[in-house]
mmCIF file of C-alpha atoms in Angstrom:
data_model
loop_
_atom_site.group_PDB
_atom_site.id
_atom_site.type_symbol
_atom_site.label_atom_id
_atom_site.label_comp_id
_atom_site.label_asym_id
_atom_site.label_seq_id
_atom_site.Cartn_x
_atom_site.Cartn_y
_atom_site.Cartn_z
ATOM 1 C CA UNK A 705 71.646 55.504 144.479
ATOM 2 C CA UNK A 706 74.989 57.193 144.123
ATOM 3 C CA UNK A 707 77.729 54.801 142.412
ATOM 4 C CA UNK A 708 80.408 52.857 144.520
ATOM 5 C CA UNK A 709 83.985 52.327 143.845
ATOM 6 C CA UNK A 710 83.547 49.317 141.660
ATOM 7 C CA UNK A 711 80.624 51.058 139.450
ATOM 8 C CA UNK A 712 82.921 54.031 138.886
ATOM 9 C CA UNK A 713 85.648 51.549 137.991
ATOM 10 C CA UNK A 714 83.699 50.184 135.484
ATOM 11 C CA UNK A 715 82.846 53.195 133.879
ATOM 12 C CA UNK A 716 86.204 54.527 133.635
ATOM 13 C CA UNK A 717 87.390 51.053 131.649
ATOM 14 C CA UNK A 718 84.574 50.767 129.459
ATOM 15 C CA UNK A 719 84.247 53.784 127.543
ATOM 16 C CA UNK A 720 88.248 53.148 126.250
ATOM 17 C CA UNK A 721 88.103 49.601 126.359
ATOM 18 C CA UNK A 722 89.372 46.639 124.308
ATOM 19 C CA UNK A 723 88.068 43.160 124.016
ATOM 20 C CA UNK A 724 89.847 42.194 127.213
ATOM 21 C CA UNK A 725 88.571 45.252 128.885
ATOM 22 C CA UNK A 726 85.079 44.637 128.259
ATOM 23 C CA UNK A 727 85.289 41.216 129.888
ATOM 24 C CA UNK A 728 86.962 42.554 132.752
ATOM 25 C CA UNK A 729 84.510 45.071 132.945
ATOM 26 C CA UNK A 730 81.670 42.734 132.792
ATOM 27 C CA UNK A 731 83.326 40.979 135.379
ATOM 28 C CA UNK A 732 83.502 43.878 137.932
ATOM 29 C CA UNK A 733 79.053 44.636 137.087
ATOM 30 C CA UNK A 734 78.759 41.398 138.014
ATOM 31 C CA UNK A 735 80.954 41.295 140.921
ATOM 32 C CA UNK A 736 78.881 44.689 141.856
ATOM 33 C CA UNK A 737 75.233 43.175 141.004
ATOM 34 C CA UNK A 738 75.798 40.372 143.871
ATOM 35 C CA UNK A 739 77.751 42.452 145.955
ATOM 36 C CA UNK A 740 74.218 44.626 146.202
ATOM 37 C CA UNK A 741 72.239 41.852 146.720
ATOM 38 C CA UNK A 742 74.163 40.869 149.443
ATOM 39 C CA UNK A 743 73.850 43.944 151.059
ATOM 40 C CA UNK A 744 70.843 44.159 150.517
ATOM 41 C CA UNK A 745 69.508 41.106 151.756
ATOM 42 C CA UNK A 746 71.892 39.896 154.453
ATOM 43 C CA UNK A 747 74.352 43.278 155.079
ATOM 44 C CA UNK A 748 77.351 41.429 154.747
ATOM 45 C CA UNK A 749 80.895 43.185 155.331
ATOM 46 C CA UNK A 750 83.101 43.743 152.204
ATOM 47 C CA UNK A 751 85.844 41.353 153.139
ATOM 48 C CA UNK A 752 82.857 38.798 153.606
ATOM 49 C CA UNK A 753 81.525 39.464 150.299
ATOM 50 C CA UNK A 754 84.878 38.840 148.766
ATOM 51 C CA UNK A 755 85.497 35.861 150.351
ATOM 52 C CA UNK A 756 82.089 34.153 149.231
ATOM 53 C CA UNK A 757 82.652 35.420 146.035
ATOM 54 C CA UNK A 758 86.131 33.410 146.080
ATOM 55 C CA UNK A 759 84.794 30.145 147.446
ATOM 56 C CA UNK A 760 81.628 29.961 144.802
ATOM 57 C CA UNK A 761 83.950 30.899 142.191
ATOM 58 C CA UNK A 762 85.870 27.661 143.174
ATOM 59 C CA UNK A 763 83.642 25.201 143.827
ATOM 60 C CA UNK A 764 81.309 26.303 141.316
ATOM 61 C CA UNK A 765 78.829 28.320 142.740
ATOM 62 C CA UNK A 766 78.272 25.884 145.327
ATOM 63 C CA UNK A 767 79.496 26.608 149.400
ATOM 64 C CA UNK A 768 81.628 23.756 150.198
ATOM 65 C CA UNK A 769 80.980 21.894 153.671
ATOM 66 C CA UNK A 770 84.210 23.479 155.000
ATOM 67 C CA UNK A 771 82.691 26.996 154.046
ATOM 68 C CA UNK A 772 79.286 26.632 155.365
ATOM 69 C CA UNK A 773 80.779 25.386 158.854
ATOM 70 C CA UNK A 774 84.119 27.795 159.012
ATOM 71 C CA UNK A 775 83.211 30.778 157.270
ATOM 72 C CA UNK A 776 79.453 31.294 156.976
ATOM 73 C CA UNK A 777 78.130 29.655 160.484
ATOM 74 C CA UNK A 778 75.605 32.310 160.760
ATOM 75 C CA UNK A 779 73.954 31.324 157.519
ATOM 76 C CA UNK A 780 71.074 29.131 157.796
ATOM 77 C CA UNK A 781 70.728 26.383 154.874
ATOM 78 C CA UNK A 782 67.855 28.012 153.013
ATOM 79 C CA UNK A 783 70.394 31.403 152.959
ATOM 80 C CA UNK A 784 72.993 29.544 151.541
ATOM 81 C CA UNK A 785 70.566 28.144 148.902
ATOM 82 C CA UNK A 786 69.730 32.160 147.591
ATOM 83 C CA UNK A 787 72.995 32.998 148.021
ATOM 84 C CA UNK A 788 74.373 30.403 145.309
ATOM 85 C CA UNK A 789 70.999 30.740 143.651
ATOM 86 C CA UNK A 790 71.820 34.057 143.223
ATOM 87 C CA UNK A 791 75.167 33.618 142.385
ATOM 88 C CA UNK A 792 74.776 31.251 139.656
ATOM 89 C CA UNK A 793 72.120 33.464 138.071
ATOM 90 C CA UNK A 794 74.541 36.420 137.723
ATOM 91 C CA UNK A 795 77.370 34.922 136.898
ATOM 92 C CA UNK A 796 76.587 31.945 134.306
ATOM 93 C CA UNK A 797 76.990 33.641 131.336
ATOM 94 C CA UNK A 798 80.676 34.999 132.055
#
């Protein structure tokens, strides 16, 4: 599978990197890894992925009620359930 943006991002700040960098770079293979599965598994748009990202980041990994009703309608509840399954998996350890 050829690279996307983000994966050539991350190898253009890792090879010179600092402490900082590395995290950030972490950050952005993480970022990447879900952003896959999503695609993946449900074929979400970018600016979809980006938003989800930004609501589990702030309520913990966890779809608030809002989110689930607003945002992510189409979702059924077992979705949602992988999604921040999947979420927390990947991102715990940053």
């Amino acid at each position: 599978m050829p690279p996307n943006k983000l994966s050539f991002y991350l190898i253009v700040f890792w090879i010179p990197s600092t402490g900082l960098f590395r995290k950030k770079s972490v950050i952005y293979y993480k970022y990447d890894e879900f952003k896959r599965f999503l695609d993946n598994t449900f074929e979400m748009p970018d600016k979809m992925v980006s938003i989800l990202v930004r609501f589990l980041e702030q309520n913990n990994g966890t779809l608030s009620q809002r989110a689930k009703i607003k945002e992510f309608s189409l979702l059924n509840g077992n979705e949602v359930k992988e999604i921040e399954n999947h979420f927390k998996e990947i991102f715990e350890n940053h």
